[in-house]
Short mmCIF file of C-alpha atoms and ligand atoms in Angstrom, two decimals:
data_model
loop_
_atom_site.label_atom_id
_atom_site.label_comp_id
_atom_site.label_asym_id
_atom_site.label_seq_id
_atom_site.Cartn_x
_atom_site.Cartn_y
_atom_site.Cartn_z
CA UNK L 10 0.00 0.00 0.00
CA UNK L 11 1.47 3.38 -0.92
CA UNK L 12 -1.52 5.69 -0.60
CA UNK L 13 -1.72 7.75 2.59
CA UNK L 14 -5.49 8.32 2.40
CA UNK L 15 -6.06 4.59 1.99
CA UNK L 16 -3.72 3.86 4.91
CA UNK L 17 -5.61 6.35 7.09
CA UNK L 18 -8.96 4.80 6.26
CA UNK L 19 -7.81 1.32 7.23
CA UNK L 20 -6.08 2.06 10.53
CA UNK L 21 -7.68 1.34 13.92
CA UNK L 22 -5.43 4.08 15.28
CA UNK L 23 -4.49 7.26 13.46
CA UNK L 24 -1.53 8.77 11.70
CA UNK L 25 -0.02 12.21 11.84
CA UNK L 26 1.99 14.13 9.28
CA UNK L 27 3.77 17.52 9.56
CA UNK L 28 1.14 20.23 9.99
CA UNK L 29 -1.35 18.04 11.90
CA UNK L 30 -2.34 19.44 15.30
CA UNK L 31 -0.71 16.78 17.48
CA UNK L 32 2.21 16.08 15.18
CA UNK L 33 4.77 18.12 17.06
CA UNK L 34 3.98 16.43 20.37
CA UNK L 35 3.72 12.90 19.06
CA UNK L 36 6.83 12.97 16.87
CA UNK L 37 9.17 13.66 19.82
CA UNK L 38 10.74 10.72 21.66
CA UNK L 39 11.19 10.91 25.44
CA UNK L 40 14.94 11.46 25.07
CA UNK L 41 15.74 15.16 24.70
CA UNK L 42 18.84 14.46 22.61
CA UNK L 43 16.67 13.36 19.67
CA UNK L 44 13.88 15.92 19.73
CA UNK L 45 14.72 17.52 16.40
CA UNK L 46 14.04 14.52 14.18
CA UNK L 47 10.94 15.09 12.05
CA UNK L 48 9.28 11.88 10.82
CA UNK L 49 7.35 11.90 7.57
CA UNK L 50 4.61 9.98 9.35
CA UNK L 51 3.81 8.86 12.89
CA UNK L 52 1.31 6.01 13.14
CA UNK L 53 -0.35 5.65 16.53
CA UNK L 54 -0.98 1.92 16.38
CA UNK L 55 -4.00 0.47 18.19
CA UNK L 56 -3.71 -3.13 16.97
CA UNK L 57 -1.31 -5.65 15.47
CA UNK L 58 -3.16 -5.02 12.17
CA UNK L 59 -2.07 -1.34 12.37
CA UNK L 60 1.54 -2.46 12.72
CA UNK L 61 1.14 -4.68 9.64
CA UNK L 62 -0.34 -1.73 7.71
CA UNK L 63 2.42 0.62 8.85
CA UNK L 64 5.22 -1.79 7.95
CA UNK L 65 3.50 -2.41 4.59
CA UNK L 66 3.24 1.30 3.83
CA UNK L 67 6.92 1.80 4.68
CA UNK L 68 7.94 -1.16 2.53
CA UNK L 69 5.82 -0.16 -0.46
CA UNK L 70 6.96 3.47 -0.38
CA UNK L 71 10.62 2.64 0.34
CA UNK L 72 10.48 4.66 3.56
CA UNK L 73 12.58 3.79 6.66
CA UNK L 74 10.48 2.54 9.57
CA UNK L 75 11.15 2.22 13.31
CA UNK L 76 9.06 0.98 16.22
CA UNK L 77 8.81 3.20 19.31
CA UNK L 78 7.86 2.04 22.79
CA UNK L 79 8.87 4.42 25.58
CA UNK L 80 11.08 6.46 23.22
CA UNK L 81 14.09 6.42 25.57
CA UNK L 82 16.74 4.93 23.28
CA UNK L 83 19.96 6.81 24.09
CA UNK L 84 21.04 6.50 20.44
CA UNK L 85 17.73 7.77 19.04
CA UNK L 86 16.87 4.51 17.30
CA UNK L 87 13.14 4.94 17.78
CA UNK L 88 13.23 8.18 15.78
CA UNK L 89 13.49 8.47 11.98
CA UNK L 90 12.70 10.85 9.17
CA UNK L 91 10.55 8.05 7.78
CA UNK L 92 7.72 6.23 9.56
CA UNK L 93 7.53 5.98 13.36
CA UNK L 94 5.27 3.19 14.63
CA UNK L 95 4.18 4.58 17.99
CA UNK L 96 3.11 1.54 20.01
CA UNK L 97 2.02 3.39 23.14
CA UNK L 98 -1.63 2.54 22.41
CA UNK L 99 -0.80 -1.18 22.64
CA UNK L 100 -0.38 -1.14 26.39
CA UNK L 101 -2.79 -3.72 27.81
CA UNK L 102 -1.54 -5.92 30.65
CA UNK L 103 -3.46 -9.18 31.23
CA UNK L 104 -2.48 -11.50 34.07
CA UNK L 105 -3.72 -15.08 34.28
CA UNK L 106 -2.21 -17.15 37.07
CA UNK L 107 1.50 -16.52 36.85
CA UNK L 108 1.48 -15.50 33.19
CA UNK L 109 1.31 -11.89 32.02
CA UNK L 110 0.62 -10.89 28.42
CA UNK L 111 1.84 -7.33 28.00
CA UNK L 112 1.30 -5.02 25.04
CA UNK L 113 4.59 -3.82 23.56
CA UNK L 114 3.75 -0.17 24.23
CA UNK L 115 3.29 -0.53 28.00
CA UNK L 116 5.64 1.48 30.24
CA UNK L 117 7.28 0.08 33.34
CA UNK L 118 5.21 1.96 35.96
CA UNK L 119 2.06 0.68 34.30
CA UNK L 120 3.43 -2.87 34.19
CA UNK L 121 4.48 -2.91 37.85
CA UNK L 122 1.13 -1.46 38.94
CA UNK L 123 -0.95 -3.94 36.94
CA UNK L 124 1.12 -6.89 38.18
CA UNK L 125 1.02 -5.59 41.77
CA UNK L 126 -2.79 -5.76 41.64
CA UNK L 127 -2.38 -9.56 41.21
CA UNK L 128 0.48 -9.83 43.80
CA UNK L 129 2.91 -10.53 40.96
CA UNK L 130 5.90 -8.76 39.46
CA UNK L 131 8.77 -9.28 37.01
CA UNK L 132 12.44 -8.48 37.45
CA UNK L 133 12.74 -5.30 35.39
CA UNK L 134 14.35 -1.91 35.36
CA UNK L 135 13.83 1.52 36.84
CA UNK L 136 12.46 4.42 34.86
CA UNK L 137 8.68 4.73 35.14
CA UNK L 138 8.24 5.69 31.48
CA UNK L 139 10.74 3.22 30.01
CA UNK L 140 9.02 0.86 27.55
CA UNK L 141 8.71 -2.83 28.46
CA UNK L 142 9.61 -3.95 24.92
CA UNK L 143 12.73 -1.78 24.59
CA UNK L 144 13.87 -2.93 28.02
CA UNK L 145 13.17 -6.66 27.64
CA UNK L 146 14.52 -7.02 24.09
CA UNK L 147 17.93 -5.74 25.21
CA UNK L 148 18.02 -7.65 28.52
CA UNK L 149 16.51 -5.74 31.43
CA UNK L 150 18.62 -5.10 34.53
CA UNK L 151 16.97 -4.19 37.81
CA UNK L 152 16.71 -4.53 41.57
CA UNK L 153 15.34 -8.10 41.44
CA UNK L 154 17.84 -9.23 38.83
CA UNK L 155 20.39 -10.81 41.15
CA UNK L 156 17.65 -13.10 42.47
CA UNK L 157 15.49 -13.59 39.34
CA UNK L 158 17.69 -12.70 36.35
CA UNK L 159 17.12 -10.32 33.46
CA UNK L 160 13.66 -9.25 32.31
CA UNK L 161 14.27 -11.27 29.14
CA UNK L 162 15.01 -14.37 31.25
CA UNK L 163 11.32 -14.33 32.27
CA UNK L 164 10.10 -13.87 28.67
CA UNK L 165 8.30 -17.00 27.45
CA UNK L 166 6.86 -15.77 24.17
CA UNK L 167 6.24 -12.82 21.86
CA UNK L 168 4.16 -11.89 18.84
CA UNK L 169 6.15 -10.28 16.04
CA UNK L 170 5.29 -8.51 12.77
CA UNK L 171 7.94 -8.99 10.10
CA UNK L 172 9.00 -6.79 7.19
CA UNK L 173 6.86 -8.76 4.72
CA UNK L 174 3.75 -8.17 6.83
CA UNK L 175 3.53 -11.70 8.20
CA UNK L 176 2.88 -12.21 11.90
CA UNK L 177 4.28 -14.99 14.10
CA UNK L 178 4.02 -16.11 17.67
CA UNK L 179 7.40 -17.26 18.89
CA UNK L 180 8.47 -19.16 21.98
CA UNK L 181 10.77 -22.05 22.89
CA UNK L 182 9.00 -24.33 20.37
CA UNK L 183 7.80 -21.97 17.63
CA UNK L 184 10.46 -19.93 15.79
CA UNK L 185 12.97 -20.86 18.54
CA UNK L 186 15.91 -19.04 16.92
CA UNK L 187 13.95 -15.81 16.79
CA UNK L 188 12.78 -16.31 20.37
CA UNK L 189 16.40 -16.83 21.40
CA UNK L 190 17.48 -13.65 19.57
CA UNK L 191 14.71 -11.50 21.05
CA UNK L 192 16.10 -12.18 24.51
CA UNK L 193 18.96 -9.71 24.63
CA UNK L 194 19.96 -8.59 21.12
CA UNK L 195 18.32 -5.17 21.57
CA UNK L 196 15.17 -3.69 20.05
CA UNK L 197 14.39 -2.94 16.44
CA UNK L 198 16.50 -5.74 14.93
CA UNK L 199 14.19 -8.40 13.45
CA UNK L 200 10.63 -7.10 13.32
CA UNK L 201 8.08 -5.26 15.45
CA UNK L 202 7.08 -7.03 18.65
CA UNK L 203 3.43 -6.37 19.40
CA UNK L 204 3.06 -8.30 22.65
CA UNK L 205 5.23 -10.10 25.16
CA UNK L 206 4.45 -13.03 27.45
CA UNK L 207 6.19 -13.23 30.82
CA UNK L 208 6.43 -15.85 33.51
CA UNK L 209 5.95 -13.54 36.50
CA UNK L 210 7.20 -14.04 40.07
CA UNK L 211 5.32 -13.46 43.32
CA UNK L 212 5.70 -9.81 44.31
CA UNK L 213 8.07 -9.82 47.27
CA UNK L 214 7.87 -7.77 50.42
CA UNK L 215 11.28 -6.15 50.45
CA UNK L 216 13.63 -3.96 52.44
CA UNK L 217 14.61 -0.63 50.90
CA UNK L 218 17.90 1.01 51.75
CA UNK L 219 19.87 4.12 50.90
CA UNK L 220 23.26 5.01 52.40
CA UNK L 221 24.53 8.57 51.91
CA UNK L 222 27.98 9.83 52.79
CA UNK L 223 28.37 13.52 53.57
CA UNK L 224 32.07 13.66 52.66
CA UNK L 225 32.42 10.43 50.71
CA UNK L 226 35.84 8.79 50.50
CA UNK L 227 35.22 8.04 46.81
CA UNK L 228 38.10 5.67 46.13
CA UNK L 229 37.55 3.65 49.33
CA UNK L 230 33.86 3.50 48.55
CA UNK L 231 34.37 2.15 45.02
CA UNK L 232 36.94 -0.38 46.27
CA UNK L 233 34.71 -1.65 49.09
CA UNK L 234 31.58 -1.72 46.86
CA UNK L 235 33.20 -3.75 44.06
CA UNK L 236 34.52 -6.28 46.60
CA UNK L 237 31.12 -6.68 48.22
CA UNK L 238 28.08 -5.97 46.03
CA UNK L 239 28.71 -8.41 43.12
CA UNK L 240 29.33 -11.28 45.61
CA UNK L 241 26.65 -10.34 48.16
CA UNK L 242 23.78 -12.81 48.71
CA UNK L 243 21.48 -12.88 45.65
CA UNK L 244 18.73 -11.44 47.83
CA UNK L 245 20.45 -8.05 48.03
CA UNK L 246 21.11 -5.66 45.16
CA UNK L 247 23.19 -2.64 46.11
CA UNK L 248 24.04 -0.13 43.39
CA UNK L 249 26.35 2.85 43.80
CA UNK L 250 25.86 6.33 42.31
CA UNK L 251 28.62 8.94 42.62
CA UNK L 252 28.06 12.51 41.49
CA UNK L 253 30.72 15.23 41.14
CA UNK L 254 30.50 18.30 43.35
CA UNK L 255 31.99 20.04 46.34
CA UNK L 256 31.68 17.76 48.17
CA UNK L 257 30.73 14.95 45.76
CA UNK L 258 27.54 13.01 46.46
CA UNK L 259 27.58 9.29 47.05
CA UNK L 260 24.61 7.01 47.53
CA UNK L 261 24.56 3.25 47.78
CA UNK L 262 20.97 2.18 47.32
CA UNK L 263 18.89 -0.84 46.56
CA UNK L 264 16.55 -3.58 47.62
CA UNK L 265 16.89 -6.63 49.78
CA UNK L 266 14.60 -9.63 50.05
CA UNK L 267 15.96 -10.19 53.56
CA UNK L 268 14.27 -8.67 56.60
CA UNK L 269 15.28 -5.27 57.91
CA UNK L 270 17.60 -6.60 60.61
CA UNK L 271 19.56 -8.98 58.36
CA UNK L 272 19.81 -6.25 55.72
CA UNK L 273 21.16 -3.76 58.28
CA UNK L 274 23.80 -6.29 59.37
CA UNK L 275 25.04 -6.73 55.80
CA UNK L 276 25.10 -2.98 55.24
CA UNK L 277 26.99 -2.39 58.49
CA UNK L 278 29.72 -4.81 57.41
CA UNK L 279 30.00 -2.95 54.09
CA UNK L 280 30.26 0.42 55.88
CA UNK L 281 33.08 -0.92 58.05
CA UNK L 282 34.92 -1.95 54.88
CA UNK L 283 34.43 1.57 53.45
CA UNK L 284 35.87 3.07 56.63
CA UNK L 285 33.43 5.99 56.81
CA UNK L 286 29.95 6.09 58.31
CA UNK L 287 27.03 7.18 56.11
CA UNK L 288 23.52 8.28 56.99
CA UNK L 289 21.64 5.00 56.84
CA UNK L 290 18.01 4.81 55.77
CA UNK L 291 16.53 1.29 55.91
CA UNK L 292 12.83 0.39 55.64
CA UNK L 293 11.60 -3.18 55.79
CA UNK L 294 8.18 -4.57 54.86
CA UNK L 295 7.66 -2.64 51.61
CA UNK L 296 5.69 -4.04 48.69
CA UNK L 297 8.15 -4.15 45.80
CA UNK L 298 6.00 -1.88 43.65
CA UNK L 299 6.19 0.84 46.33
CA UNK L 300 9.89 0.31 46.85
CA UNK L 301 10.53 0.80 43.14
CA UNK L 302 8.56 4.04 43.01
CA UNK L 303 10.47 5.40 46.00
CA UNK L 304 13.69 5.49 43.97
CA UNK L 305 12.33 7.64 41.15
CA UNK L 306 14.13 10.72 42.52
CA UNK L 307 17.49 8.98 41.96
CA UNK L 308 16.89 8.50 38.25
CA UNK L 309 18.59 10.88 35.92
CA UNK L 310 17.39 10.98 32.36
CA UNK L 311 17.31 13.15 29.30
CA UNK L 312 13.74 14.12 30.11
CA UNK L 313 14.96 16.40 32.87
CA UNK L 314 16.46 19.46 31.12
CA UNK L 315 20.20 19.37 30.36
CA UNK L 316 21.02 16.96 27.56
CA UNK L 317 23.18 14.20 28.98
CA UNK L 318 25.36 11.60 27.31
CA UNK L 319 26.33 8.20 28.65
CA UNK L 320 28.98 5.57 27.99
CA UNK L 321 29.23 2.25 29.80
CA UNK L 322 30.93 -1.14 30.04
CA UNK L 323 30.72 -4.44 31.90
CA UNK L 324 33.57 -5.61 34.13
CA UNK L 325 34.38 -9.25 34.85
CA UNK L 326 37.25 -8.43 37.23
CA UNK L 327 37.68 -5.93 40.05
CA UNK L 328 39.24 -2.57 39.17
CA UNK L 329 42.80 -1.94 40.28
CA UNK L 330 43.48 0.86 42.72
CA UNK L 331 45.14 3.04 40.05
CA UNK L 332 41.94 2.94 37.93
CA UNK L 333 39.79 3.60 40.97
CA UNK L 334 41.90 6.67 41.86
CA UNK L 335 41.47 8.05 38.32
CA UNK L 336 37.72 7.47 38.33
CA UNK L 337 37.39 9.14 41.72
CA UNK L 338 39.65 12.03 40.63
CA UNK L 339 37.32 12.83 37.72
CA UNK L 340 34.52 13.58 40.19
CA UNK L 341 36.50 16.06 42.24
CA UNK L 342 35.94 19.05 39.92
CA UNK L 343 33.33 21.24 41.66
CA UNK L 344 32.70 23.04 38.36
CA UNK L 345 31.31 19.85 36.78
CA UNK L 346 28.45 18.91 39.07
CA UNK L 347 26.52 16.72 36.64
CA UNK L 348 29.27 14.18 36.10
CA UNK L 349 28.12 10.87 37.42
CA UNK L 350 29.36 7.29 37.78
CA UNK L 351 26.71 4.59 38.20
CA UNK L 352 27.93 1.19 39.36
CA UNK L 353 25.35 -1.61 38.89
CA UNK L 354 25.88 -4.93 40.66
CA UNK L 355 25.60 -8.00 38.44
CA UNK L 356 26.41 -11.62 39.43
CA UNK L 357 23.80 -13.84 41.12
CA UNK L 358 20.98 -15.14 38.89
CA UNK L 359 22.12 -13.02 35.93
CA UNK L 360 25.20 -15.19 35.63
CA UNK L 361 23.61 -18.59 36.22
CA UNK L 362 22.15 -18.57 32.68
CA UNK L 363 24.63 -19.99 30.14
CA UNK L 364 25.83 -17.38 27.67
CA UNK L 365 24.46 -19.35 24.68
CA UNK L 366 20.99 -19.83 26.23
CA UNK L 367 19.80 -16.35 25.24
CA UNK L 368 21.17 -13.58 23.03
CA UNK L 369 22.32 -11.57 26.07
CA UNK L 370 26.09 -12.04 25.99
CA UNK L 371 27.24 -10.64 29.32
CA UNK L 372 26.78 -13.53 31.73
CA UNK L 373 30.12 -13.28 33.51
CA UNK L 374 29.97 -9.61 34.43
CA UNK L 375 30.56 -8.64 38.06
CA UNK L 376 29.27 -5.14 37.50
CA UNK L 377 28.44 -2.48 34.96
CA UNK L 378 29.90 1.03 35.14
CA UNK L 379 28.07 3.87 33.41
CA UNK L 380 29.57 7.33 32.90
CA UNK L 381 26.98 10.14 32.54
CA UNK L 382 27.68 13.83 31.86
CA UNK L 383 26.38 16.81 29.89
CA UNK L 384 27.02 16.24 26.19
CA UNK L 385 29.84 18.77 25.87
CA UNK L 386 31.89 17.58 28.86
CA UNK L 387 35.09 15.92 27.48
CA UNK L 388 35.65 14.12 30.81
CA UNK L 389 33.25 11.38 29.80
CA UNK L 390 35.40 10.15 26.89
CA UNK L 391 38.69 10.36 28.82
CA UNK L 392 37.37 8.58 31.86
CA UNK L 393 35.36 5.98 29.89
CA UNK L 394 38.37 5.12 27.67
CA UNK L 395 40.52 4.53 30.73
CA UNK L 396 37.90 2.28 32.27
CA UNK L 397 36.96 0.51 29.02
CA UNK L 398 40.60 -0.52 28.58
CA UNK L 399 40.39 -2.71 31.69
CA UNK L 400 36.77 -3.80 31.25
CA UNK L 401 35.50 -7.05 29.72
CA UNK L 402 34.97 -4.98 26.51
CA UNK L 403 31.28 -5.79 26.72
CA UNK L 404 28.57 -3.12 26.47
CA UNK L 405 24.88 -3.44 27.36
CA UNK L 406 22.76 -3.30 24.15
CA UNK L 407 20.21 -1.14 26.00
CA UNK L 408 22.91 1.47 26.68
CA UNK L 409 23.95 2.00 23.02
CA UNK L 410 27.03 4.09 22.44
CA UNK L 411 27.37 5.56 18.91
CA UNK L 412 31.12 6.10 19.45
CA UNK L 413 31.89 2.50 20.36
CA UNK L 414 34.62 1.27 17.96
CA UNK L 415 34.13 -2.51 18.30
CA UNK L 416 30.36 -2.31 18.78
CA UNK L 417 29.30 -5.66 17.27
CA UNK L 418 31.43 -7.77 19.61
CA UNK L 419 30.93 -5.33 22.47
CA UNK L 420 27.13 -5.71 22.36
CA UNK L 421 26.82 -9.34 21.30
CA UNK L 422 30.10 -11.11 22.26
CA UNK L 423 30.04 -14.86 21.67
CA UNK L 424 26.47 -14.70 20.30
CA UNK L 425 27.29 -12.44 17.34
CA UNK L 426 27.52 -15.10 14.60
CA UNK L 427 24.22 -16.75 15.55
CA UNK L 428 22.51 -13.35 15.78
CA UNK L 429 23.71 -12.43 12.29
CA UNK L 430 22.23 -15.70 10.98
CA UNK L 431 18.87 -14.93 12.65
CA UNK L 432 18.94 -11.44 11.12
CA UNK L 433 19.51 -12.90 7.64
CA UNK L 434 16.66 -15.38 8.15
CA UNK L 435 14.02 -12.97 9.51
CA UNK L 436 14.93 -9.63 7.95
CA UNK L 437 16.84 -10.53 4.76
CA UNK L 438 16.24 -7.15 3.10
CA UNK L 439 17.31 -5.23 6.22
CA UNK L 440 14.03 -3.36 6.54
CA UNK L 441 14.83 -2.81 10.23
CA UNK L 442 18.15 -1.05 10.27
CA UNK L 443 20.02 1.65 12.19
CA UNK L 444 23.68 2.49 12.80
CA UNK L 445 25.14 -0.49 14.74
CA UNK L 446 22.22 -2.83 13.84
CA UNK L 447 22.96 -6.48 13.14
C1 LIG B 10 15.31 6.94 33.03
C2 LIG B 10 15.85 5.65 32.48
C3 LIG B 10 16.04 4.59 33.35
C4 LIG B 10 16.51 3.37 32.85
N1 LIG B 10 16.69 2.33 33.72
C5 LIG B 10 17.06 1.14 33.25
C6 LIG B 10 17.18 0.03 34.14
O1 LIG B 10 16.94 0.13 35.34
N2 LIG B 10 17.54 -1.16 33.63
C7 LIG B 10 17.81 -1.33 32.29
O2 LIG B 10 18.11 -2.45 31.90
N3 LIG B 10 17.73 -0.29 31.43
C8 LIG B 10 17.38 0.92 31.88
N4 LIG B 10 17.29 1.97 31.01
C9 LIG B 10 17.63 1.79 29.61
C10 LIG B 10 16.44 1.24 28.83
O3 LIG B 10 16.36 -0.16 29.03
C11 LIG B 10 16.62 1.50 27.33
O4 LIG B 10 16.74 2.89 27.12
C12 LIG B 10 15.45 0.92 26.52
O5 LIG B 10 15.89 0.59 25.23
C13 LIG B 10 14.30 1.89 26.43
O6 LIG B 10 13.19 1.31 25.81
P1 LIG B 10 12.01 2.27 25.31
O7 LIG B 10 10.93 1.40 24.80
O8 LIG B 10 11.69 3.25 26.38
O9 LIG B 10 12.72 3.07 24.16
P2 LIG B 10 12.50 3.14 22.58
O10 LIG B 10 13.42 4.23 22.15
O11 LIG B 10 11.08 3.26 22.23
O12 LIG B 10 13.02 1.72 22.08
C14 LIG B 10 14.35 1.27 22.25
C15 LIG B 10 14.73 0.40 21.04
O13 LIG B 10 13.87 -0.71 20.95
C16 LIG B 10 13.13 -0.68 19.73
N5 LIG B 10 11.77 -1.07 20.04
C17 LIG B 10 10.90 -0.45 20.85
N6 LIG B 10 9.74 -1.10 20.87
C18 LIG B 10 9.89 -2.19 20.06
C19 LIG B 10 9.05 -3.24 19.66
N7 LIG B 10 7.81 -3.34 20.12
N8 LIG B 10 9.53 -4.18 18.81
C20 LIG B 10 10.79 -4.10 18.35
N9 LIG B 10 11.63 -3.13 18.68
C21 LIG B 10 11.19 -2.18 19.53
C22 LIG B 10 13.22 0.75 19.23
O14 LIG B 10 13.06 0.84 17.82
C23 LIG B 10 14.61 1.13 19.70
O15 LIG B 10 15.58 0.59 18.83
C24 LIG B 10 16.83 3.22 31.47
C25 LIG B 10 16.65 4.31 30.61
C26 LIG B 10 16.17 5.51 31.10
C27 LIG B 10 15.99 6.65 30.15
#
């Protein structure tokens, strides 16, 4: 189909072109860095049939097409000057027993709330407006991950629209190679996912904690954290966020499935290893949904004003003290208050899945380190390069980095060859493409 009027008449949803009243609102992704891209057409899909029509229109008119969930892609991959398939209208969450069928346009806050109503949850990320599909297709790291694995480890099926307009349900038995690839290769690679099926877990009652140091000994803190958090009991996830300033800010925060007293004991031992006492805030007995929401103030994103840039890497081995000193030194400039290092604890259930079992290639990581800073700050490249040199050279597909030199192996590691074969089989004409796509 190549006629816009005909497309419009057949859609359950609607489509917007430049000049339409809502166009300027709808065309913008959540990420501020990519607000200037002006699509030829934005289709607000209301059904899988709309996705088929949108893909068909793009194919027949030779126009690039991208799916958009939450619109948070750091590399702007859900924006195009062609056709944006806005899936936010496909956001139903249906829970039957332990199984949840979730529309690809649902956002995380919505997912957690709907599952909470049935006393269920899934291990998934932070970021209330992050899209479930974007998150799960690239992995999905979060506060329950050390006990329950990645979001994609709980995925049991998906419905996908391909470039030729065909639709398939995939799972361990049907289209198993595609199902394997959807679990960790990153979004937008093979087709448009319209719904996802998850094996949920009972929603835990958890203990929330946040430790804040007034004058943080940054190097000692990093050293003690990397020795403790990746090897801590699976039940506890403790991440570390360090922000430049005078003095710098340091917060170690997370969730524990242990009771308040046992959690406090573990945190006390960590504080002794740091050698400096923080303000300790520990609350037991919280429904996980509430605990998640309580950390929203710690999230920094490109929705908030200044345009930020990020670069990251996984680490399989502890950092040496010389690297730690350099990382800490980069945060001592009081004139650069938005520089930030985020350390995310891996290990536990993440690493009990064999690397070949899903497309997610980073199953031996101890932790991930993310550098964040305003776009123009050159510190980020200097500091990241120093750290990347001693990292496992692996990068999370959901934290895409357009400057990454060895991006294919960095994102996909040992799974790269099989992923390329799946790409050839399911998207032979490369309808779904972007810089650094398979
Ligand atoms: C505030 C914030 C907090 C975050 N916290 C976490 C976290 O705790 N853990 C974590 O793991 N990650 C986290 N992330 C990163 C997040 O996982 C990625 O940015 C993710 O790709 C965003 O998905 P989206 O749907 O919002 O973005 P989009 O830009 O809509 O999509 C991302 C990619 O997936 C593709 N895509 C989207 N929907 C579909 C679909 N239905 N079918 C096929 N392809 C699709 C897009 O085309 C694009 O390539 C965070 C990001 C932000 C901004």
